[in-house]
Coordinates of C-alpha atoms and ligand atoms in Angstrom, one line a residue:
Chain A
X1 CA 0.0 0.1 -0.2
X2 CA 1.4 3.2 -1.2
X3 CA 0.6 6.3 0.8
X4 CA -0.3 8.3 -2.3
X5 CA -3.2 10.4 -2.9
X6 CA -6.4 8.1 -3.9
X7 CA -7.4 8.8 -7.4
X8 CA -10.9 7.6 -8.1
X9 CA -10.6 7.2 -11.6
X10 CA -7.6 5.6 -11.8
X11 CA -7.1 3.5 -8.2
X12 CA -9.5 0.8 -7.8
X13 CA -10.3 0.2 -3.9
X14 CA -9.6 -3.2 -2.3
X15 CA -12.6 -5.4 -2.3
X16 CA -12.6 -7.3 1.2
X17 CA -16.1 -8.8 0.0
X18 CA -17.4 -12.1 -0.4
X19 CA -16.9 -14.2 -2.9
X20 CA -19.3 -16.2 -4.8
X21 CA -19.4 -19.5 -7.3
X22 CA -19.2 -18.8 -10.9
X23 CA -18.3 -21.4 -13.7
X24 CA -16.5 -18.6 -16.1
X25 CA -15.9 -22.3 -18.5
X26 CA -19.5 -22.9 -18.6
X27 CA -20.4 -19.2 -19.1
X28 CA -18.3 -19.7 -22.3
X29 CA -19.6 -22.8 -23.1
X30 CA -23.0 -21.6 -23.1
X31 CA -21.9 -18.6 -25.1
X32 CA -20.2 -20.6 -27.9
X33 CA -23.7 -22.4 -28.3
X34 CA -25.7 -20.0 -28.1
X35 CA -23.6 -17.7 -30.6
X36 CA -23.4 -20.5 -32.9
X37 CA -27.1 -21.1 -33.0
X38 CA -27.9 -17.6 -33.5
X39 CA -25.1 -17.4 -36.5
X40 CA -26.8 -20.5 -38.0
X41 CA -30.4 -19.4 -37.6
X42 CA -29.6 -16.0 -39.5
X43 CA -27.9 -17.5 -41.8
X44 CA -30.3 -19.8 -42.7
X45 CA -33.0 -17.3 -42.4
X46 CA -31.6 -14.1 -44.0
X47 CA -28.5 -15.7 -46.4
X48 CA -26.4 -13.2 -47.2
X49 CA -25.7 -10.8 -50.3
X50 CA -23.7 -11.6 -53.2
X51 CA -24.1 -9.5 -56.2
X52 CA -22.1 -10.7 -59.3
X53 CA -18.9 -8.6 -59.9
X54 CA -19.0 -5.9 -62.8
X55 CA -16.9 -6.9 -65.7
X56 CA -15.3 -4.8 -68.5
X57 CA -17.2 -7.2 -70.7
X58 CA -20.4 -6.6 -69.0
X59 CA -20.2 -2.9 -68.5
X60 CA -19.3 -2.5 -72.0
X61 CA -22.1 -4.7 -73.3
X62 CA -24.6 -2.9 -71.4
X63 CA -23.5 1.0 -72.0
X64 CA -21.2 0.8 -74.8
X65 CA -21.3 4.8 -74.8
X66 CA -20.2 5.2 -71.3
X67 CA -17.9 2.4 -72.1
X68 CA -16.2 3.8 -75.1
X69 CA -15.8 7.7 -73.5
X70 CA -14.4 6.3 -70.3
X71 CA -11.5 4.5 -72.6
X72 CA -11.2 7.9 -75.0
X73 CA -10.3 9.7 -71.4
X74 CA -8.3 6.9 -70.4
X75 CA -6.2 7.8 -73.7
X76 CA -6.5 11.0 -73.8
X77 CA -5.3 11.5 -70.0
X78 CA -8.3 13.4 -69.0
X79 CA -10.2 10.6 -66.5
X80 CA -10.0 10.5 -62.9
X81 CA -7.6 8.3 -62.2
X82 CA -5.4 9.7 -65.3
X83 CA -5.1 12.4 -63.0
X84 CA -5.1 11.1 -59.6
X85 CA -1.4 11.8 -58.4
X86 CA 0.4 9.5 -55.9
X87 CA 0.9 6.3 -55.8
X88 CA -0.4 5.7 -59.1
X89 CA 1.0 9.2 -61.4
X90 CA 2.3 12.8 -60.8
X91 CA -0.7 14.4 -62.5
X92 CA -2.7 15.1 -59.7
X93 CA -2.3 17.5 -56.8
X94 CA -2.2 14.9 -53.6
X95 CA -4.4 15.6 -50.7
X96 CA -3.1 17.6 -47.8
X97 CA -3.9 19.6 -45.4
X98 CA -1.1 22.7 -44.9
X99 CA 2.4 21.3 -45.6
X100 CA 1.4 17.7 -43.9
X101 CA 1.0 15.6 -47.1
X102 CA 2.0 12.1 -47.3
X103 CA 0.5 10.8 -50.3
X104 CA 3.4 13.5 -51.7
X105 CA 6.1 12.3 -49.6
X106 CA 5.7 8.4 -50.7
X107 CA 5.3 9.1 -54.1
X108 CA 4.5 7.4 -56.8
X109 CA 4.9 3.5 -56.0
X110 CA 2.0 2.0 -58.2
X111 CA 2.8 3.1 -61.7
X112 CA -0.2 3.4 -64.0
X113 CA -0.3 5.2 -67.4
X114 CA -3.5 4.8 -68.3
X115 CA -3.2 5.9 -71.9
X116 CA -0.5 3.2 -72.5
X117 CA -1.7 0.6 -69.4
X118 CA -5.6 0.8 -70.4
X119 CA -5.9 1.2 -74.1
X120 CA -2.4 1.1 -76.0
X121 CA -0.7 -2.2 -74.6
X122 CA -3.8 -4.1 -74.5
X123 CA -4.8 -3.3 -78.2
X124 CA -1.1 -3.8 -79.1
X125 CA -1.3 -7.4 -77.8
X126 CA -4.0 -8.0 -80.2
X127 CA -3.7 -10.0 -83.2
X128 CA -2.8 -8.1 -86.0
X129 CA -5.2 -5.9 -88.2
X130 CA -4.5 -3.9 -90.9
X131 CA -6.4 -1.3 -89.7
X132 CA -5.5 -1.3 -86.2
X133 CA -1.8 -1.8 -87.0
X134 CA -2.2 1.3 -88.5
X135 CA -4.1 3.7 -85.9
X136 CA -1.5 2.3 -83.2
X137 CA 1.9 2.8 -85.2
X138 CA 0.0 6.2 -86.2
X139 CA -0.3 6.8 -82.6
X140 CA 2.5 5.6 -81.6
X141 CA 4.4 7.5 -84.0
X142 CA 3.0 11.1 -83.3
X143 CA 4.6 13.8 -81.2
X144 CA 3.1 14.5 -78.2
X145 CA 1.9 18.2 -79.6
X146 CA 0.0 16.2 -82.2
X147 CA -1.5 13.7 -80.1
X148 CA -2.8 16.5 -77.8
X149 CA -4.8 18.1 -80.7
X150 CA -6.2 14.7 -81.5
X151 CA -7.2 14.6 -77.5
X152 CA -8.6 17.9 -77.4
X153 CA -10.8 17.1 -80.7
X154 CA -12.1 13.7 -79.4
X155 CA -13.0 15.7 -76.2
X156 CA -14.9 18.2 -77.7
X157 CA -16.9 15.6 -79.3
X158 CA -16.8 13.3 -76.5
X159 CA -20.4 14.3 -75.4
X160 CA -22.0 13.3 -79.1
X161 CA -20.0 9.6 -79.2
X162 CA -23.0 7.3 -80.0
X163 CA -22.5 3.5 -80.1
X164 CA -24.7 1.6 -83.3
X165 CA -24.1 -1.2 -85.5
X166 CA -21.5 -2.5 -83.4
X167 CA -19.7 1.1 -84.4
X168 CA -18.3 3.6 -82.0
X169 CA -19.4 7.0 -84.2
X170 CA -17.2 10.0 -82.9
X171 CA -18.7 13.4 -85.1
X172 CA -14.8 14.4 -85.3
X173 CA -12.2 14.3 -88.1
X174 CA -9.7 16.1 -86.3
X175 CA -9.2 13.0 -83.5
X176 CA -6.4 10.9 -85.8
X177 CA -6.4 7.5 -84.7
X178 CA -8.5 7.9 -81.8
X179 CA -11.8 6.8 -83.6
X180 CA -10.1 3.8 -84.7
X181 CA -8.5 2.9 -81.5
X182 CA -11.6 3.3 -79.5
X183 CA -13.6 1.0 -81.7
X184 CA -11.2 -1.9 -81.4
X185 CA -11.2 -1.3 -77.8
X186 CA -14.9 -1.3 -77.4
X187 CA -14.9 -4.5 -79.5
X188 CA -12.2 -6.2 -77.6
X189 CA -14.0 -5.2 -74.3
X190 CA -17.5 -6.8 -75.6
X191 CA -15.9 -9.9 -76.1
X192 CA -14.3 -10.3 -72.8
X193 CA -10.8 -9.9 -74.1
X194 CA -9.6 -6.6 -72.2
X195 CA -10.9 -7.9 -69.2
X196 CA -8.0 -10.6 -69.7
X197 CA -5.2 -7.8 -70.9
X198 CA -5.7 -5.6 -68.0
X199 CA -4.7 -8.7 -65.4
X200 CA -2.5 -10.8 -67.6
X201 CA -0.2 -7.6 -67.9
X202 CA 1.8 -9.2 -64.5
X203 CA 2.1 -12.4 -66.1
X204 CA 0.1 -15.9 -65.8
X205 CA -0.5 -15.8 -62.2
X206 CA -2.2 -12.9 -61.0
X207 CA -4.2 -11.9 -57.9
X208 CA -3.8 -8.1 -58.6
X209 CA -7.1 -6.4 -59.8
X210 CA -5.6 -2.7 -59.6
X211 CA -5.2 -1.9 -63.1
X212 CA -9.1 -3.3 -64.1
X213 CA -10.3 -2.0 -61.0
X214 CA -9.2 1.6 -61.4
X215 CA -10.5 1.0 -65.0
X216 CA -13.9 0.2 -64.1
X217 CA -14.3 3.0 -61.5
X218 CA -13.6 5.5 -63.7
X219 CA -17.0 4.9 -66.3
X220 CA -20.3 6.4 -64.8
X221 CA -21.5 2.7 -65.0
X222 CA -20.2 1.3 -62.1
X223 CA -21.1 4.6 -59.7
X224 CA -24.4 4.4 -61.1
X225 CA -24.9 0.8 -60.0
X226 CA -23.7 1.7 -56.4
X227 CA -25.6 4.6 -56.4
X228 CA -29.0 2.2 -56.3
X229 CA -27.7 0.2 -54.0
X230 CA -27.2 3.6 -51.5
X231 CA -23.2 2.7 -51.4
X232 CA -22.0 6.2 -52.8
X233 CA -20.0 8.2 -50.2
X234 CA -22.5 10.9 -50.0
X235 CA -24.9 8.5 -49.4
X236 CA -23.2 7.0 -46.5
X237 CA -22.5 4.3 -48.4
X238 CA -19.8 3.1 -46.8
X239 CA -21.7 1.5 -43.8
X240 CA -24.1 -0.1 -46.2
X241 CA -23.9 -3.6 -47.8
X242 CA -26.0 -4.4 -50.9
X243 CA -29.7 -5.2 -50.6
X244 CA -31.4 -4.5 -47.4
X245 CA -28.2 -6.4 -45.2
X246 CA -27.0 -4.6 -42.4
X247 CA -23.2 -3.3 -43.4
X248 CA -20.4 -1.6 -41.0
X249 CA -22.5 0.1 -38.9
X250 CA -19.3 0.4 -36.7
X251 CA -18.2 2.9 -39.3
X252 CA -20.7 5.5 -38.5
X253 CA -18.2 7.7 -37.1
X254 CA -16.0 7.8 -40.4
X255 CA -18.5 8.1 -42.6
X256 CA -20.5 11.0 -40.5
X257 CA -17.5 13.3 -41.3
X258 CA -17.7 13.1 -45.4
X259 CA -21.5 14.4 -44.5
X260 CA -20.5 17.5 -43.1
X261 CA -18.5 20.8 -43.4
X262 CA -16.0 21.5 -44.0
X263 CA -14.7 18.2 -44.9
X264 CA -17.6 17.8 -47.6
X265 CA -16.4 20.2 -49.7
X266 CA -12.8 19.6 -49.0
X267 CA -10.5 18.5 -52.2
X268 CA -8.4 16.9 -49.9
X269 CA -11.6 15.7 -47.7
X270 CA -10.1 11.7 -47.5
X271 CA -6.9 13.1 -45.5
X272 CA -8.7 15.1 -42.9
X273 CA -11.4 12.2 -42.0
X274 CA -8.0 9.8 -41.6
X275 CA -6.3 12.7 -39.8
X276 CA -9.8 13.2 -37.4
X277 CA -10.5 9.6 -37.0
X278 CA -6.9 8.7 -36.1
X279 CA -6.7 11.4 -33.4
X280 CA -10.1 10.3 -32.1
X281 CA -8.8 6.7 -32.0
X282 CA -5.9 7.4 -30.0
X283 CA -8.3 9.3 -27.5
X284 CA -10.3 5.8 -27.2
X285 CA -7.2 3.8 -26.8
X286 CA -5.8 6.2 -24.3
X287 CA -8.9 7.0 -22.2
X288 CA -7.2 5.5 -19.3
X289 CA -4.5 8.3 -19.3
X290 CA -6.3 11.2 -20.1
X291 CA -7.8 13.5 -17.4
X292 CA -11.8 14.8 -17.7
X293 CA -12.4 11.8 -20.2
X294 CA -11.3 9.2 -17.8
X295 CA -13.5 10.5 -15.3
X296 CA -17.0 10.6 -17.5
X297 CA -18.2 6.9 -16.3
X298 CA -17.7 8.2 -12.6
X299 CA -19.8 11.6 -13.4
X300 CA -22.5 9.7 -15.3
X301 CA -23.3 6.7 -13.0
X302 CA -23.9 3.7 -15.4
X303 CA -22.0 1.9 -12.9
X304 CA -24.5 2.6 -9.9
X305 CA -27.3 0.5 -12.4
X306 CA -24.4 -2.1 -12.6
X307 CA -23.3 -2.9 -9.3
X308 CA -26.8 -2.0 -7.5
X309 CA -26.9 -5.1 -5.5
X310 CA -23.1 -4.4 -3.8
X311 CA -24.5 -1.2 -2.7
X312 CA -27.9 -2.2 -1.8
X313 CA -25.8 -5.3 0.2
X314 CA -23.9 -2.4 1.7
X315 CA -26.0 -0.1 3.2
Chain B
X1 CA 21.5 -26.4 -2.5
X2 CA 19.4 -25.9 -5.5
X3 CA 20.5 -22.4 -6.5
X4 CA 21.7 -23.8 -10.0
X5 CA 18.3 -24.9 -10.8
X6 CA 16.9 -21.6 -9.3
X7 CA 18.8 -19.6 -11.6
X8 CA 17.8 -21.3 -15.1
X9 CA 16.2 -19.7 -17.2
X10 CA 13.6 -22.1 -17.6
X11 CA 12.4 -22.0 -13.7
X12 CA 13.0 -18.3 -13.6
X13 CA 10.0 -17.9 -16.0
X14 CA 7.9 -20.8 -14.7
X15 CA 7.9 -18.7 -11.4
X16 CA 7.6 -15.5 -12.8
X17 CA 4.3 -17.0 -14.7
X18 CA 3.1 -18.8 -11.9
X19 CA 3.4 -16.2 -9.6
X20 CA 1.6 -13.9 -12.0
X21 CA -1.0 -16.5 -13.1
X22 CA -1.6 -19.2 -10.8
X23 CA -3.8 -21.6 -12.0
X24 CA -6.4 -20.8 -9.7
X25 CA -6.4 -17.5 -10.9
X26 CA -6.4 -18.1 -14.8
X27 CA -9.6 -20.8 -14.1
X28 CA -11.1 -19.0 -10.8
X29 CA -13.9 -21.0 -9.6
X30 CA -15.7 -18.1 -8.0
X31 CA -16.1 -14.4 -8.8
X32 CA -16.3 -11.4 -6.3
X33 CA -19.9 -11.1 -5.3
X34 CA -20.6 -7.6 -7.3
X35 CA -20.3 -9.7 -10.6
X36 CA -23.8 -10.0 -10.7
X37 CA -24.9 -7.9 -14.0
X38 CA -25.6 -9.3 -18.0
X39 CA -23.1 -6.5 -19.2
X40 CA -20.2 -9.0 -17.8
X41 CA -21.4 -11.9 -20.7
X42 CA -20.9 -9.3 -23.3
X43 CA -16.6 -9.9 -23.4
X44 CA -17.6 -14.0 -23.5
X45 CA -20.0 -13.6 -26.1
X46 CA -17.4 -11.6 -27.9
X47 CA -14.8 -14.4 -27.8
X48 CA -17.6 -16.7 -29.1
X49 CA -18.3 -15.3 -32.1
X50 CA -14.4 -14.7 -32.5
X51 CA -14.3 -18.9 -32.3
X52 CA -17.5 -19.0 -34.9
X53 CA -15.6 -16.3 -37.7
X54 CA -12.7 -18.5 -37.1
X55 CA -14.5 -21.9 -37.8
X56 CA -16.4 -21.1 -40.4
X57 CA -13.7 -19.2 -42.2
X58 CA -11.4 -22.1 -42.1
X59 CA -14.3 -24.0 -43.8
X60 CA -14.6 -21.2 -46.7
X61 CA -10.9 -21.4 -47.0
X62 CA -10.4 -25.2 -47.6
X63 CA -12.0 -24.7 -51.0
X64 CA -10.6 -21.0 -52.0
X65 CA -12.0 -18.0 -52.7
X66 CA -14.6 -18.7 -55.4
X67 CA -16.5 -21.7 -53.8
X68 CA -19.2 -19.8 -52.2
X69 CA -20.2 -18.2 -54.9
X70 CA -20.9 -21.5 -56.6
X71 CA -22.0 -23.6 -54.1
X72 CA -25.1 -23.6 -51.9
X73 CA -23.0 -24.8 -49.1
X74 CA -20.6 -22.9 -49.7
X75 CA -22.9 -20.0 -49.6
X76 CA -24.2 -20.5 -46.5
X77 CA -21.2 -21.1 -44.9
X78 CA -20.4 -17.6 -45.8
X79 CA -23.8 -16.3 -44.6
X80 CA -22.8 -17.9 -41.6
X81 CA -19.2 -15.9 -41.6
X82 CA -20.9 -12.4 -42.4
X83 CA -23.7 -13.1 -39.7
X84 CA -21.0 -14.3 -37.0
X85 CA -19.3 -11.3 -37.9
X86 CA -21.6 -8.9 -37.2
X87 CA -22.7 -11.0 -34.1
X88 CA -19.3 -10.0 -32.8
X89 CA -18.9 -6.5 -33.4
X90 CA -22.0 -6.2 -32.2
X91 CA -21.2 -8.0 -28.5
X92 CA -17.6 -5.8 -28.6
X93 CA -19.2 -2.5 -29.0
X94 CA -21.8 -3.4 -25.8
X95 CA -18.9 -4.7 -24.0
X96 CA -16.9 -1.6 -25.1
X97 CA -19.6 0.4 -23.2
X98 CA -19.7 -2.1 -20.5
X99 CA -16.1 -1.6 -19.5
X100 CA -16.3 2.3 -20.3
X101 CA -19.5 2.4 -18.1
X102 CA -17.5 0.6 -15.2
X103 CA -14.1 2.4 -15.5
X104 CA -12.8 -0.9 -16.0
X105 CA -9.0 0.4 -16.5
X106 CA -8.7 1.0 -13.0
X107 CA -6.5 -0.6 -10.4
X108 CA -3.6 -0.9 -13.0
X109 CA -5.5 -2.3 -15.5
X110 CA -4.9 0.8 -18.1
X111 CA -3.5 -1.8 -20.3
X112 CA -6.8 -4.7 -20.4
X113 CA -8.5 -1.3 -22.0
X114 CA -5.5 -0.3 -24.2
X115 CA -5.4 -4.0 -26.1
X116 CA -8.9 -4.0 -25.7
X117 CA -9.3 -1.2 -27.8
X118 CA -6.5 -1.9 -30.1
X119 CA -8.3 -5.4 -31.0
X120 CA -11.2 -3.0 -31.7
X121 CA -9.1 -1.5 -34.3
X122 CA -7.5 -4.6 -35.6
X123 CA -10.8 -6.3 -35.8
X124 CA -12.3 -3.4 -38.2
X125 CA -9.4 -4.1 -40.3
X126 CA -10.0 -7.4 -40.5
X127 CA -13.5 -7.1 -41.4
X128 CA -12.7 -4.6 -44.4
X129 CA -10.2 -6.6 -45.4
X130 CA -12.9 -9.5 -45.8
X131 CA -15.3 -7.0 -47.9
X132 CA -12.6 -6.3 -50.1
X133 CA -12.0 -10.1 -50.4
X134 CA -15.5 -11.2 -51.4
X135 CA -14.7 -10.9 -55.3
X136 CA -18.0 -9.8 -55.8
X137 CA -19.4 -6.4 -56.8
X138 CA -19.8 -5.4 -53.4
X139 CA -15.8 -5.7 -53.1
X140 CA -15.1 -3.8 -55.9
X141 CA -17.0 -0.8 -55.1
X142 CA -15.7 -0.9 -51.1
X143 CA -12.0 -1.9 -52.6
X144 CA -12.2 1.7 -55.5
X145 CA -13.7 3.8 -52.7
X146 CA -11.6 2.8 -49.8
X147 CA -8.6 3.4 -51.8
X148 CA -9.1 7.3 -51.9
X149 CA -8.8 7.4 -47.7
X150 CA -6.2 5.0 -47.7
X151 CA -3.9 6.9 -50.6
X152 CA -4.5 10.0 -48.7
X153 CA -2.6 8.8 -45.8
X154 CA 0.5 7.3 -48.0
X155 CA -0.7 4.1 -46.9
X156 CA -2.2 3.4 -50.3
X157 CA 1.5 2.7 -51.4
X158 CA 2.2 -0.4 -49.3
X159 CA -1.4 -1.4 -48.4
X160 CA -3.2 -1.6 -51.7
X161 CA -6.6 -2.7 -51.4
X162 CA -6.9 -3.2 -55.2
X163 CA -4.8 -5.9 -54.6
X164 CA -6.9 -9.1 -54.1
X165 CA -3.8 -11.1 -53.4
X166 CA -2.2 -8.9 -50.8
X167 CA -6.2 -8.3 -49.0
X168 CA -7.0 -11.9 -49.0
X169 CA -3.1 -12.8 -47.2
X170 CA -3.9 -10.3 -44.8
X171 CA -7.3 -11.0 -43.9
X172 CA -7.4 -15.3 -43.7
X173 CA -3.5 -15.1 -42.3
X174 CA -2.1 -12.1 -41.1
X175 CA -5.2 -10.2 -39.5
X176 CA -6.8 -13.6 -37.8
X177 CA -3.3 -14.5 -36.3
X178 CA -3.2 -10.7 -34.8
X179 CA -6.7 -11.2 -33.8
X180 CA -6.8 -14.0 -31.9
X181 CA -3.2 -12.9 -30.4
X182 CA -4.6 -9.8 -29.0
X183 CA -7.7 -11.1 -27.3
X184 CA -5.3 -13.5 -25.6
X185 CA -3.4 -11.0 -24.1
X186 CA -6.7 -9.0 -23.3
X187 CA -8.1 -11.5 -21.5
X188 CA -5.1 -13.0 -19.8
X189 CA -4.8 -9.8 -18.2
X190 CA -8.3 -9.6 -17.6
X191 CA -7.4 -12.9 -15.5
X192 CA -4.3 -11.9 -14.1
X193 CA -6.1 -9.0 -12.6
X194 CA -9.1 -9.9 -11.8
X195 CA -12.2 -7.9 -12.2
X196 CA -12.4 -4.4 -11.5
X197 CA -13.9 -3.6 -8.2
X198 CA -16.7 -1.0 -7.8
X199 CA -16.2 2.8 -7.4
X200 CA -16.2 3.2 -3.3
X201 CA -17.2 6.9 -2.5
X202 CA -14.7 7.2 0.2
X203 CA -11.1 5.5 -0.2
X204 CA -8.0 6.2 1.4
X205 CA -6.3 2.5 0.3
X206 CA -4.5 1.8 -3.2
X207 CA -4.7 -1.2 -4.1
X208 CA -1.4 -2.3 -6.0
Chain C
X1 CA -28.8 -17.0 -54.9
X2 CA -29.8 -20.8 -55.7
X3 CA -31.7 -22.7 -53.3
X4 CA -30.3 -26.1 -54.0
X5 CA -30.8 -27.9 -51.0
X6 CA -32.9 -25.3 -48.9
X7 CA -30.0 -23.3 -47.5
X8 CA -31.2 -20.3 -49.7
X9 CA -32.9 -17.3 -47.7
X10 CA -35.8 -17.7 -46.3
X11 CA -36.5 -14.1 -46.1
X12 CA -34.8 -12.6 -49.2
X13 CA -33.0 -9.3 -48.2
X14 CA -31.6 -9.0 -51.9
X15 CA -34.1 -6.2 -52.9
X16 CA -33.1 -3.1 -52.7
X17 CA -32.9 -1.6 -49.5
X18 CA -34.9 1.3 -47.7
X19 CA -33.3 4.1 -45.8
X20 CA -34.0 6.6 -43.2
X21 CA -33.4 10.4 -43.8
X22 CA -33.0 12.5 -40.9
X23 CA -31.0 15.7 -41.8
X24 CA -27.6 15.1 -43.1
X25 CA -28.0 11.6 -41.4
X26 CA -28.6 8.6 -44.0
X27 CA -28.5 5.1 -42.5
X28 CA -30.1 1.7 -44.2
X29 CA -33.2 0.1 -42.3
X30 CA -30.8 -2.9 -41.9
X31 CA -27.9 -0.6 -40.4
X32 CA -30.2 1.3 -37.8
X33 CA -32.5 -2.3 -36.2
X34 CA -28.9 -3.4 -35.8
X35 CA -27.7 -0.2 -34.0
X36 CA -31.3 -0.2 -31.9
X37 CA -30.6 -3.6 -30.4
X38 CA -27.6 -2.4 -29.6
X39 CA -28.7 0.3 -27.5
X40 CA -31.9 -2.2 -26.2
X41 CA -28.8 -5.1 -25.3
X42 CA -26.8 -3.0 -23.3
X43 CA -30.2 -1.3 -21.4
X44 CA -31.1 -4.5 -21.1
X45 CA -28.2 -6.0 -19.7
X46 CA -28.1 -3.2 -16.8
X47 CA -31.2 -3.3 -15.9
X48 CA -32.4 -7.4 -16.5
X49 CA -31.5 -9.5 -13.1
X50 CA -28.8 -11.4 -12.6
X51 CA -29.9 -15.1 -12.0
X52 CA -28.0 -17.1 -9.2
X53 CA -27.9 -14.5 -6.7
X54 CA -30.2 -16.0 -3.9
X55 CA -29.6 -15.5 -0.5
X56 CA -27.0 -12.1 -1.1
X57 CA -29.1 -10.4 1.4
X58 CA -27.2 -11.2 4.4
X59 CA -23.5 -12.1 2.5
X60 CA -21.9 -8.9 4.5
Ligands
HEM401 C1 -11.8 -9.2 -29.6 C2 -12.7 -8.5 -29.0 C3 -12.6 -8.5 -26.9 C4 -12.5 -9.8 -26.9 C5 -13.2 -10.8 -26.8 C6 -12.9 -9.2 -25.2 C7 -12.8 -10.0 -24.1 C8 -13.2 -10.0 -23.2 C9 -13.4 -10.8 -21.8 C10 -13.5 -12.3 -21.9 C11 -13.2 -9.9 -20.9 C12 -13.6 -10.5 -19.3 C13 -15.1 -10.7 -19.2 C14 -15.8 -9.4 -19.4 O1 -15.4 -8.2 -18.2 O2 -16.6 -9.1 -20.2 C15 -12.7 -8.7 -21.1 C16 -12.8 -7.9 -19.9 C17 -12.2 -6.0 -20.4 N1 -12.3 -6.2 -21.8 FE1 -12.5 -6.3 -23.4 N2 -12.7 -8.0 -24.9 C18 -12.2 -7.3 -26.4 C19 -12.4 -5.9 -27.0 C20 -12.6 -4.7 -25.7 C21 -12.7 -3.6 -26.1 C22 -12.7 -2.9 -27.7 C23 -12.5 -3.0 -24.7 C24 -12.5 -1.5 -24.3 C25 -11.9 -0.4 -25.5 C26 -12.0 -3.7 -24.1 C27 -11.7 -3.3 -22.9 C28 -12.1 -4.5 -21.8 C29 -11.6 -4.3 -20.2 C30 -11.0 -3.2 -19.6 C31 -11.9 -5.2 -19.5 C32 -11.5 -5.6 -18.0 C33 -12.8 -5.9 -17.3 C34 -12.7 -5.3 -16.0 O3 -11.4 -5.9 -15.2 O4 -13.5 -5.7 -15.3 N3 -12.7 -5.3 -24.4 N4 -12.7 -8.5 -22.3

């Protein structure tokens, strides 16, 4: 026993009262049984969600225009991924708070060049066809100024892009080989070959879907499906599951920040939310050491209900 | 004299373990009379749910990550895996509220709280890697959304949520090991210290 | 999912969900039920009488 003053939120009183029989192993066994039965019952009654994955094939068949526009953006370097910045490329402004920008400090680690990775390389791996080969060599031998001029022409015509009779039509004459390239890219996508080309760039075995996922996420088709399932960020979607299933309800606080100012309007929202959550998490982990916070339970007195028998017996 | 024996690393470790956690503390047959509330069962319930998660996870692992899409039995086991996770978090959060209400970090139990909170974080990560390992629409969406958050911290360069292989390994090997080890430490600490006594209005004595 | 040998859902939750909107707050009914049950369990655990404490009155 030390002589230090007693701190009620840090020290515990010495208990001199009675002990009663308590079978913790039996308690545990019952808990396992109850949880197992409850789990099996819930699984039987409600099953679990399993929406099929979107492939580039299903996407380009369901919405060829959105696919061709997205592929054009990847080729022209105007897509979200093309302008993402670290860790994929150097094109965007990194998220930051003041001078703090770990994204930028760590830099490009998963190199993605949307023009080549998503369009030119997969097309180059196709069996040679005269029109495609000609378009590819026209693209590859052009100066970057020429490519930019073609990109600009494509961007202007892009909203009026149509798809009919198996062909992508881009109403412009100034886009160089881009219309031909996008036609082949769309054919390749609709046959399923592009799905394969994007994953096999790493070799025979692969477990890494970074490229196809980034490509799919640039289209509006994918986001539209998610929106219908109430999964988008502004719909508190992080907590939600497809269908009517409960999701990750424990992410409520993380999700909450995205809805309110200044987070909701910041270009660095992710960084600000993560920073906030890290601080709050540290506070939670360290509650026992934080004066004020650690006094809350003594002040709100819920413990009086929990230990009511103990306090009643003492009277 | 047996000084040689007493100086052994082996015997010293045994002594210190037995001193800190004698069998009747590890598996006590009585509890202080104040342990009389249903709130105390949520810790064990969390452990039980973790057990069911691991059991169903092992069954899912036996046939590989695609099995449950094509087999009704696999889908059922997947459903059990999902619902045991919901029960696990449910029980853990109520457990946390209960321990907070009792200020159960008092009397040298602060590391019990800290390990509990760290286990919570590890569990969130385990749940998240599970969601992105589903190989369905949900996992595609969650991965492409979550990448922005993780990338903004710089972590995305090393923890690539779009890399199924990496996420699946974390989910079925590394994070379960972490969750079980942390839970083990947490519960052993509880047993070492015993259950936290109630607040008393006037106390001057400080327990060890 | 396939109904195979009766392991499919008895109650199918694979429809578009329902959501509660309350100012800035949006929550799916599924998650909301889980949260309400959590609070209810906490309250029940606080107030429900704990069994097996028959003759505690004179214990000390
Ligand atoms: C995997 C997650 C967890 C498991 C399996 C678990 C399990 C347990 C068990 C079995 C006990 C003893 C019985 C009881 O009082 O309920 C306990 C006690 C405790 N838990 Fe947890 N727990 C977990 C997470 C947490 C979290 C998230 C916190 C708080 C941040 C926490 C804080 C505590 C504290 C402070 C005690 C000591 C209780 C006392 O001395 O009266 N635990 N835990």
